[in-house]
CSV table of C-alpha atoms in Angstrom, one decimal:
chain,number,residue,atom,x,y,z
A,260,MET,CA,70.2,69.4,-8.8
A,261,ASP,CA,68.8,65.9,-8.7
A,262,ALA,CA,70.4,63.7,-11.3
A,263,PRO,CA,68.1,62.0,-13.8
A,264,GLU,CA,67.2,58.5,-12.6
A,265,GLY,CA,70.0,56.0,-13.3
A,266,THR,CA,72.8,58.7,-13.8
A,267,GLN,CA,75.6,59.9,-11.6
A,268,GLN,CA,75.4,63.3,-9.9
A,269,ALA,CA,77.1,65.9,-12.1
A,270,HIS,CA,79.2,67.3,-9.3
A,271,LEU,CA,80.6,63.8,-8.5
A,272,VAL,CA,81.4,63.3,-12.2
A,273,LEU,CA,83.3,66.6,-11.9
A,274,ALA,CA,85.0,65.5,-8.7
A,275,ASN,CA,86.4,62.4,-10.6
A,276,LYS,CA,87.7,64.6,-13.4
A,277,LEU,CA,89.4,66.9,-10.9
A,278,PHE,CA,91.1,63.9,-9.4
A,279,LEU,CA,92.3,62.6,-12.7
A,280,PHE,CA,93.4,66.1,-13.7
A,281,THR,CA,95.8,66.2,-10.8
A,282,HIS,CA,96.9,62.6,-11.0
A,283,PRO,CA,100.6,62.2,-11.9
A,284,ASP,CA,100.0,59.0,-14.0
A,285,VAL,CA,97.4,60.6,-16.4
A,286,GLU,CA,99.0,61.7,-19.7
A,287,ASP,CA,99.3,65.4,-20.5
A,288,ILE,CA,97.1,65.1,-23.6
A,289,GLU,CA,94.3,63.6,-21.5
A,290,LYS,CA,94.8,66.4,-18.9
A,291,VAL,CA,94.2,69.0,-21.7
A,292,ARG,CA,90.8,67.4,-22.4
A,293,LEU,CA,90.0,67.1,-18.7
A,294,LYS,CA,90.8,70.8,-18.1
A,295,GLU,CA,88.5,71.9,-20.9
A,296,GLU,CA,85.7,69.7,-19.5
A,297,ILE,CA,86.2,71.0,-15.9
A,298,LEU,CA,86.1,74.6,-17.1
A,299,GLU,CA,83.0,73.9,-19.1
A,300,ALA,CA,81.2,72.4,-16.1
A,301,ILE,CA,82.3,75.4,-14.0
A,302,LYS,CA,80.8,77.8,-16.5
A,303,ILE,CA,77.6,75.9,-17.0
A,304,ASN,CA,76.9,75.7,-13.2
A,305,ASP,CA,78.4,79.2,-12.3
A,306,MET,CA,80.8,77.5,-9.9
A,307,ALA,CA,82.6,80.7,-8.8
A,308,PRO,CA,83.7,79.4,-5.4
A,309,LEU,CA,85.2,76.3,-6.9
A,310,PHE,CA,86.8,78.3,-9.7
A,311,GLU,CA,88.5,80.6,-7.2
A,312,THR,CA,89.8,77.6,-5.2
A,313,LEU,CA,91.3,76.0,-8.4
A,314,VAL,CA,92.9,79.3,-9.4
A,315,GLY,CA,94.4,79.6,-5.9
A,316,GLN,CA,95.8,76.1,-6.4
A,317,SER,CA,97.3,77.1,-9.8
A,318,LEU,CA,95.2,74.4,-11.5
A,319,LEU,CA,93.3,77.0,-13.6
A,320,GLU,CA,94.3,80.4,-14.9
A,321,LYS,CA,92.6,83.4,-13.4
A,322,ASP,CA,89.9,85.0,-15.6
A,323,GLN,CA,88.4,88.0,-13.8
A,324,ASN,CA,85.7,88.6,-16.5
A,325,LEU,CA,84.4,85.0,-16.1
A,326,LEU,CA,84.5,85.3,-12.3
A,327,ASP,CA,82.6,88.6,-12.4
A,328,SER,CA,80.0,87.1,-14.8
A,329,MET,CA,79.5,84.0,-12.6
A,330,ARG,CA,79.2,86.1,-9.4
A,331,GLY,CA,76.6,88.3,-11.1
A,332,LYS,CA,74.5,85.3,-12.1
A,333,ILE,CA,74.8,83.8,-8.6
A,334,GLU,CA,73.6,87.1,-7.1
A,335,GLU,CA,70.7,87.3,-9.5
A,336,GLU,CA,69.6,83.6,-8.9
A,337,LEU,CA,69.9,84.0,-5.1
A,338,LYS,CA,67.6,87.1,-5.3
A,339,LYS,CA,65.0,85.0,-7.1
A,340,LEU,CA,65.3,82.2,-4.6
A,341,ASP,CA,64.9,84.5,-1.6
A,342,GLU,CA,61.8,86.0,-3.3
A,343,LYS,CA,60.3,82.5,-3.6
A,344,ILE,CA,61.1,81.8,0.1
A,345,ALA,CA,59.5,85.1,1.1
A,346,ASP,CA,56.4,84.4,-1.1
A,347,ALA,CA,56.0,80.8,0.2
A,348,GLU,CA,56.3,82.0,3.9
A,349,GLU,CA,53.6,84.7,3.3
A,350,ASN,CA,51.2,83.1,1.0
A,351,LEU,CA,51.7,79.3,0.8
A,352,GLY,CA,51.9,76.3,3.1
A,353,GLU,CA,54.7,74.5,5.0
A,354,SER,CA,55.4,72.1,2.1
A,355,GLU,CA,56.0,75.0,-0.3
A,356,VAL,CA,58.2,76.8,2.3
A,357,ARG,CA,60.4,73.7,2.6
A,358,GLU,CA,60.7,73.3,-1.2
A,359,ALA,CA,61.8,76.9,-1.5
A,360,HIS,CA,64.5,76.4,1.1
A,361,LEU,CA,65.5,73.1,-0.5
A,362,ALA,CA,65.9,74.9,-3.8
A,363,ARG,CA,68.3,77.3,-2.2
A,364,SER,CA,70.3,74.4,-0.7
A,365,LEU,CA,70.6,72.7,-4.0
A,366,PHE,CA,71.7,75.9,-5.7
A,367,TYR,CA,74.6,76.2,-3.2
A,368,ILE,CA,75.6,72.6,-3.9
A,369,ARG,CA,75.4,73.3,-7.7
A,370,ILE,CA,77.8,76.3,-7.5
A,371,GLY,CA,80.2,74.5,-5.2
A,372,ASP,CA,79.8,76.6,-2.1
A,373,LYS,CA,80.2,73.9,0.6
A,374,GLU,CA,79.8,76.0,3.8
A,375,LYS,CA,76.7,77.8,2.6
A,376,ALA,CA,75.2,74.6,1.3
A,377,LEU,CA,75.6,72.8,4.6
A,378,GLU,CA,74.2,75.9,6.4
A,379,GLN,CA,71.2,76.0,4.1
A,380,LEU,CA,70.6,72.2,4.4
A,381,LYS,CA,70.3,72.7,8.2
A,382,VAL,CA,67.8,75.5,7.7
A,383,THR,CA,65.8,73.2,5.3
A,384,GLU,CA,65.9,70.5,7.9
A,385,THR,CA,64.1,72.7,10.4
A,386,LYS,CA,61.3,73.1,7.9
A,387,THR,CA,61.1,69.3,7.3
A,388,VAL,CA,58.8,66.9,9.2
A,389,ALA,CA,58.8,63.6,7.3
A,390,VAL,CA,61.6,61.2,8.2
A,391,GLY,CA,62.1,60.2,4.5
A,392,GLN,CA,62.6,63.9,3.5
A,393,LYS,CA,65.1,64.4,6.3
A,394,MET,CA,66.9,61.3,5.0
A,395,ASP,CA,67.1,62.9,1.6
A,396,LEU,CA,68.8,65.9,3.1
A,397,VAL,CA,71.4,63.6,4.7
A,398,PHE,CA,72.0,62.0,1.3
A,399,TYR,CA,72.7,65.5,-0.2
A,400,THR,CA,75.1,66.1,2.7
A,401,LEU,CA,76.8,62.7,2.1
A,402,GLN,CA,77.2,63.6,-1.6
A,403,LEU,CA,78.9,66.9,-0.6
A,404,GLY,CA,81.1,64.9,1.8
A,405,PHE,CA,82.2,62.6,-1.1
A,406,PHE,CA,82.8,65.5,-3.4
A,407,TYR,CA,85.3,67.1,-0.9
A,408,MET,CA,86.4,63.7,0.6
A,409,ASP,CA,85.4,65.1,4.0
A,410,PHE,CA,85.3,61.9,6.0
A,411,ASP,CA,84.4,63.6,9.2
A,412,LEU,CA,81.3,65.0,7.6
A,413,ILE,CA,80.5,61.6,6.0
A,414,SER,CA,80.9,59.7,9.3
A,415,LYS,CA,78.6,62.2,11.2
A,416,SER,CA,76.0,62.1,8.4
A,417,ILE,CA,75.9,58.3,8.4
A,418,ASP,CA,75.4,58.2,12.2
A,419,LYS,CA,72.7,60.8,11.8
A,420,ALA,CA,71.0,58.7,9.1
A,421,LYS,CA,71.0,55.6,11.3
A,422,SER,CA,69.4,57.6,14.2
A,423,LEU,CA,66.7,58.8,11.8
A,424,PHE,CA,66.0,55.3,10.8
A,425,GLU,CA,65.2,54.5,14.4
A,426,GLU,CA,62.2,56.9,14.0
A,427,GLY,CA,61.1,55.1,10.9
A,428,GLY,CA,62.1,55.2,7.2
A,429,ASP,CA,61.6,53.1,4.2
A,430,TRP,CA,63.6,50.1,3.0
A,431,GLU,CA,64.7,51.8,-0.2
A,432,ARG,CA,66.5,54.6,1.6
A,433,LYS,CA,67.9,52.1,4.1
A,434,ASN,CA,69.4,50.1,1.3
A,435,ARG,CA,70.8,53.3,-0.3
A,436,LEU,CA,72.5,54.2,2.9
A,437,LYS,CA,74.3,50.8,2.9
A,438,VAL,CA,76.0,51.7,-0.4
A,439,TYR,CA,77.0,55.1,1.0
A,440,GLU,CA,78.4,53.6,4.1
A,441,GLY,CA,80.1,50.9,2.1
A,442,LEU,CA,81.8,53.5,0.0
A,443,PHE,CA,82.9,55.3,3.2
A,444,CYS,CA,84.3,52.1,4.6
A,445,MET,CA,86.2,51.3,1.5
A,446,SER,CA,87.5,54.9,1.3
A,447,THR,CA,88.8,54.6,4.9
A,448,ARG,CA,90.3,51.1,4.4
A,449,ASN,CA,87.7,49.1,6.2
A,450,PHE,CA,87.4,46.6,3.3
A,451,LYS,CA,85.7,43.9,5.4
A,452,LYS,CA,82.8,46.0,6.3
A,453,ALA,CA,82.6,47.6,2.9
A,454,ALA,CA,82.4,44.1,1.3
A,455,SER,CA,79.6,43.1,3.7
A,456,LEU,CA,77.6,46.3,3.0
A,457,PHE,CA,78.1,46.0,-0.8
A,458,LEU,CA,77.1,42.3,-0.9
A,459,ASP,CA,73.9,43.2,1.1
A,460,SER,CA,73.0,45.8,-1.6
A,461,ILE,CA,73.6,43.8,-4.8
A,462,SER,CA,70.0,42.9,-5.5
A,463,THR,CA,68.6,46.2,-4.3
A,464,PHE,CA,71.1,48.7,-5.8
A,465,THR,CA,69.5,52.0,-6.7
A,466,THR,CA,72.3,54.4,-5.7
A,467,TYR,CA,73.2,55.5,-9.3
A,468,GLU,CA,73.7,59.1,-8.1
A,469,ILE,CA,77.1,58.2,-6.6
A,470,PHE,CA,78.4,55.7,-9.2
A,471,PRO,CA,77.2,53.4,-12.0
A,472,TYR,CA,76.2,49.8,-11.3
A,473,ASP,CA,79.4,48.5,-13.1
A,474,THR,CA,81.5,50.5,-10.7
A,475,PHE,CA,79.5,49.1,-7.7
A,476,ILE,CA,80.2,45.5,-8.9
A,477,PHE,CA,83.9,46.4,-9.4
A,478,TYR,CA,84.1,47.6,-5.8
A,479,THR,CA,82.2,44.6,-4.5
A,480,VAL,CA,84.5,42.1,-6.2
A,481,LEU,CA,87.7,43.9,-5.1
A,482,THR,CA,86.7,44.2,-1.4
A,483,SER,CA,85.3,40.6,-1.3
A,484,ILE,CA,88.5,39.0,-2.7
A,485,ILE,CA,90.6,40.2,0.2
A,486,THR,CA,88.0,39.7,3.0
A,487,LEU,CA,86.0,36.5,2.3
A,488,ASP,CA,87.0,32.9,2.7
A,489,ARG,CA,86.9,30.6,-0.4
A,490,VAL,CA,83.5,29.1,0.5
A,491,SER,CA,81.9,32.6,1.0
A,492,LEU,CA,83.6,34.0,-2.1
A,493,LYS,CA,82.1,31.1,-4.2
A,494,GLN,CA,78.6,31.5,-2.8
A,495,LYS,CA,78.3,35.3,-2.6
A,496,VAL,CA,80.5,36.5,-5.5
A,497,VAL,CA,81.7,33.9,-8.0
A,498,ASP,CA,78.2,32.4,-8.5
A,499,ALA,CA,76.2,35.5,-7.8
A,500,PRO,CA,73.9,36.1,-10.8
A,501,GLU,CA,73.9,39.9,-10.4
A,502,ILE,CA,77.7,39.9,-10.6
A,503,LEU,CA,77.8,37.4,-13.5
A,504,ALA,CA,75.6,39.7,-15.5
A,505,VAL,CA,78.0,42.6,-15.3
A,506,ILE,CA,81.5,41.3,-14.6
A,507,GLY,CA,82.4,40.6,-18.2
A,508,LYS,CA,81.9,44.4,-19.0
A,509,ILE,CA,84.8,45.3,-16.7
A,510,PRO,CA,88.3,44.6,-18.2
A,511,TYR,CA,90.3,41.9,-16.4
A,512,LEU,CA,87.8,41.6,-13.5
A,513,SER,CA,86.3,38.2,-14.4
A,514,GLU,CA,89.7,36.7,-15.0
A,515,PHE,CA,91.0,38.2,-11.7
A,516,LEU,CA,88.2,36.7,-9.7
A,517,ASN,CA,87.8,33.3,-11.4
A,518,SER,CA,91.5,32.6,-11.8
A,519,LEU,CA,92.0,33.2,-8.0
A,520,TYR,CA,89.1,30.8,-7.1
A,521,GLU,CA,90.2,28.2,-9.7
A,522,CYS,CA,93.9,28.4,-8.6
A,523,GLN,CA,95.1,29.5,-12.0
A,524,TYR,CA,97.9,31.7,-10.6
A,525,LYS,CA,99.6,32.7,-13.8
A,526,SER,CA,96.3,34.0,-15.2
A,527,PHE,CA,95.6,35.7,-11.9
A,528,PHE,CA,98.9,37.6,-12.0
A,529,SER,CA,98.2,38.6,-15.6
A,530,ALA,CA,94.7,40.0,-14.7
A,531,PHE,CA,96.1,41.5,-11.6
A,532,ALA,CA,98.6,43.5,-13.6
A,533,GLY,CA,95.8,44.7,-15.9
A,534,LEU,CA,93.6,45.8,-13.0
A,535,THR,CA,96.3,47.8,-11.2
A,536,GLU,CA,95.9,50.8,-13.5
A,537,HIS,CA,92.1,50.8,-12.9
A,538,ILE,CA,92.7,50.8,-9.2
A,539,LYS,CA,95.4,53.4,-9.2
A,540,LEU,CA,93.1,55.8,-11.2
A,541,ASP,CA,90.1,55.2,-9.0
A,542,ARG,CA,89.4,58.2,-6.8
A,543,TYR,CA,88.3,56.2,-3.7
A,544,LEU,CA,90.9,53.4,-4.0
A,545,HIS,CA,93.9,55.4,-5.0
A,546,PRO,CA,95.1,56.3,-1.5
A,547,HIS,CA,95.0,52.5,-0.6
A,548,PHE,CA,96.7,51.3,-3.8
A,549,ARG,CA,99.8,49.9,-2.2
A,550,TYR,CA,97.9,48.4,0.8
A,551,TYR,CA,95.4,46.7,-1.5
A,552,MET,CA,98.2,45.3,-3.7
A,553,ARG,CA,99.8,43.7,-0.6
A,554,GLU,CA,96.6,42.3,0.7
A,555,VAL,CA,95.7,40.6,-2.6
A,556,ARG,CA,99.2,39.1,-2.8
A,557,THR,CA,98.9,37.8,0.8
A,558,VAL,CA,95.6,36.1,-0.1
A,559,VAL,CA,96.9,34.4,-3.3
A,560,TYR,CA,100.2,33.3,-1.7
A,561,SER,CA,98.5,32.0,1.3
A,562,GLN,CA,96.0,30.1,-0.8
A,563,PHE,CA,98.9,28.5,-2.9
A,564,LEU,CA,100.9,27.5,0.2
A,565,GLU,CA,97.9,26.0,2.0
A,566,SER,CA,98.0,23.0,-0.4
A,567,TYR,CA,101.6,22.1,0.6
A,568,LYS,CA,103.7,21.1,3.6
A,569,SER,CA,106.7,22.0,1.5
A,570,VAL,CA,107.2,23.2,-2.1
A,571,THR,CA,110.2,24.3,-4.1
A,572,ILE,CA,110.6,28.1,-4.8
A,573,GLU,CA,111.1,27.2,-8.4
A,574,ALA,CA,107.7,25.3,-8.6
A,575,MET,CA,105.9,28.3,-7.0
A,576,ALA,CA,107.6,30.8,-9.4
A,577,LYS,CA,106.5,28.6,-12.3
A,578,ALA,CA,102.9,28.5,-11.1
A,579,PHE,CA,102.8,32.2,-10.9
A,580,GLY,CA,104.7,32.8,-14.1
A,581,VAL,CA,107.4,34.9,-12.5
A,582,THR,CA,111.2,34.5,-11.8
A,583,VAL,CA,112.6,32.6,-8.8
A,584,GLU,CA,114.3,35.8,-7.7
A,585,PHE,CA,111.0,37.7,-7.7
A,586,ILE,CA,109.1,35.1,-5.7
A,587,ASP,CA,112.0,34.8,-3.2
A,588,LEU,CA,112.1,38.5,-2.6
A,589,GLU,CA,108.3,38.7,-2.3
A,590,LEU,CA,108.0,35.9,0.2
A,591,SER,CA,110.9,37.2,2.3
A,592,ARG,CA,109.0,40.5,2.7
A,593,PHE,CA,105.7,38.9,3.5
A,594,ILE,CA,107.2,36.4,6.0
A,595,ALA,CA,109.1,39.2,7.8
A,596,ALA,CA,105.9,41.2,8.1
A,597,GLY,CA,104.1,38.1,9.6
A,598,LYS,CA,101.7,37.9,6.7
A,599,LEU,CA,102.7,34.3,5.7
A,600,HIS,CA,103.3,31.3,7.9
A,601,CYS,CA,106.3,29.6,6.2
A,602,LYS,CA,110.1,29.7,6.1
A,603,ILE,CA,112.5,29.6,3.3
A,604,ASP,CA,115.3,27.0,3.1
A,605,LYS,CA,117.8,28.9,0.9
A,606,VAL,CA,120.2,26.0,0.5
A,607,ALA,CA,117.6,23.5,-0.6
A,608,GLY,CA,115.5,26.1,-2.4
A,609,VAL,CA,112.4,24.9,-0.6
A,610,LEU,CA,109.5,26.6,1.2
A,611,GLU,CA,108.3,24.9,4.3
A,612,THR,CA,104.9,25.9,5.7
A,613,ASN,CA,104.4,26.2,9.5
A,614,ARG,CA,100.7,27.1,9.8
A,615,PRO,CA,99.7,27.7,13.4
A,616,ASP,CA,97.8,24.9,15.0
A,617,ALA,CA,94.2,26.2,15.6
A,618,LYS,CA,93.6,24.0,18.6
A,619,ASN,CA,96.9,25.0,20.2
A,620,ALA,CA,96.2,28.7,19.6
A,621,LEU,CA,92.8,28.3,21.3
A,622,TYR,CA,94.3,26.4,24.2
A,623,GLN,CA,96.9,29.2,24.7
A,624,ALA,CA,94.2,31.9,24.5
A,625,THR,CA,92.0,30.0,27.1
A,626,ILE,CA,95.0,29.8,29.5
A,627,LYS,CA,95.7,33.5,29.1
A,628,GLN,CA,92.1,34.5,29.7
A,629,GLY,CA,91.9,32.1,32.7
A,630,ASP,CA,95.0,33.7,34.3
A,631,PHE,CA,93.5,37.2,33.7
A,632,LEU,CA,90.2,36.1,35.4
A,633,LEU,CA,92.0,34.6,38.4
A,634,ASN,CA,94.0,37.8,38.9
A,635,ARG,CA,90.7,39.8,38.8
A,636,ILE,CA,89.1,37.5,41.4
A,637,GLN,CA,92.1,37.8,43.7
A,638,LYS,CA,92.0,41.6,43.5
A,639,LEU,CA,88.3,41.5,44.2
A,640,SER,CA,88.6,39.2,47.2
A,641,ARG,CA,91.2,41.6,48.7
A,642,VAL,CA,88.8,44.5,48.3
A,643,ILE,CA,86.0,42.5,50.0
A,644,ASP,CA,88.3,41.5,52.8
A,645,LEU,CA,89.1,45.1,53.5
C-alpha cells in the first residue's frame, strides 16, 4: 500500500480522477478516458466497496460478474491475512503481530473500505509501541480522510498527531505533518495558516504521497499571494530558490506572481485568466474558487490604489487592460463589500482613496478598550461593596 518513494499514493490519484470525472467543466471525451482509468484501478485493486458506491451514484454501470469476482478475491485475501495474524500471535513476536495487523489495515485501504480500514487501524495501534510507528498510522488515516474529503476525520487526526509529538517523534514526520495540516487549512479556506505551514516546509518537503512537489509549490504561491504583505512575499516567495527552481514548470504561475510584485497589472490579469482553469479543476481549491478569485482581485486592486490619492477610472482600466465599464462594476462591488477603501466620483470619472488612518484607528480602539475596562472595574467595586 505504501507508494514508491517520490510518488503519489494510488488511491489519491484515483480520488482526483473521480473528482474530474464528475466535474461539469471537463469535456465528455476526457470523461470517457477517466471512466476507463477509474474502472481499471477498481479492477486492479478489487475495490468492490467503492464500485458499489459509484454504481449507486449512477457513475458506473452495474456489473454483477465483476462485483462477484472482486468479492471472491477479497474474501480469499482476508483469509490469508487472518492466517498470518493467527500465526504471528502463536509463533512470532510483537513486531510481527503488528506487521500482520498493519497489512490487514492497508488491504482495507486498498479496496476502498473506509469503515473497516479505520477500525483495523485502531486495532493495529493497540499493537504499536513506538511513537514514530503510531504517527505512520495517523498518516494513513489522514490519507483516508483526504480521499473521502472527511474534514472531521482529518481535523481529529491532526490533533492526535500533535499530541503524539508531545511524547516524542522525529523532525521528518513533524515536517510531513505540516504539509498535511497545510492542505487541510487550504481545503477549509484558512489560507493564511496554510501559507505559513507550506512556507515552513519548502526546504524539507518529503510528502510526495499526497501530491507532487510542483503541486506543493503551486499551492504555496497561491496561498501566499493573498495572505502575505509585499515585503514578506518578496523574501519568502519571489526570491525563494526552491520556488524559483520549479515555478517555471507550472503554466502562468511565474507571470502571475512576478507581475503582481512588479505592478505589471495587464500581465497579471492575463496570467490570472490562464490560472483560473487550473484552480477550478483542482480538487482541493475548487470549492473555494469564487472566494479565491475575489481575494486575489482585492489584493491587486488595493496594491494599485495604494499608490494614489486619486486616479481616473480610465487610467486604472488601461493599467489592467480592461474596459472602463468592467473596472467601474468591479470596484463598485468591492467598495460596497468593504474590501476597498475608496469612493467613485461618477461625474469626474475619478477614484478617490480614503485609506483609514492607522493612528486614529489605534486611538479609537484604545478608547473603546478603556471604556470596557472602566465598566468592569465599576462592576467589581459594586460586588466588593456588597
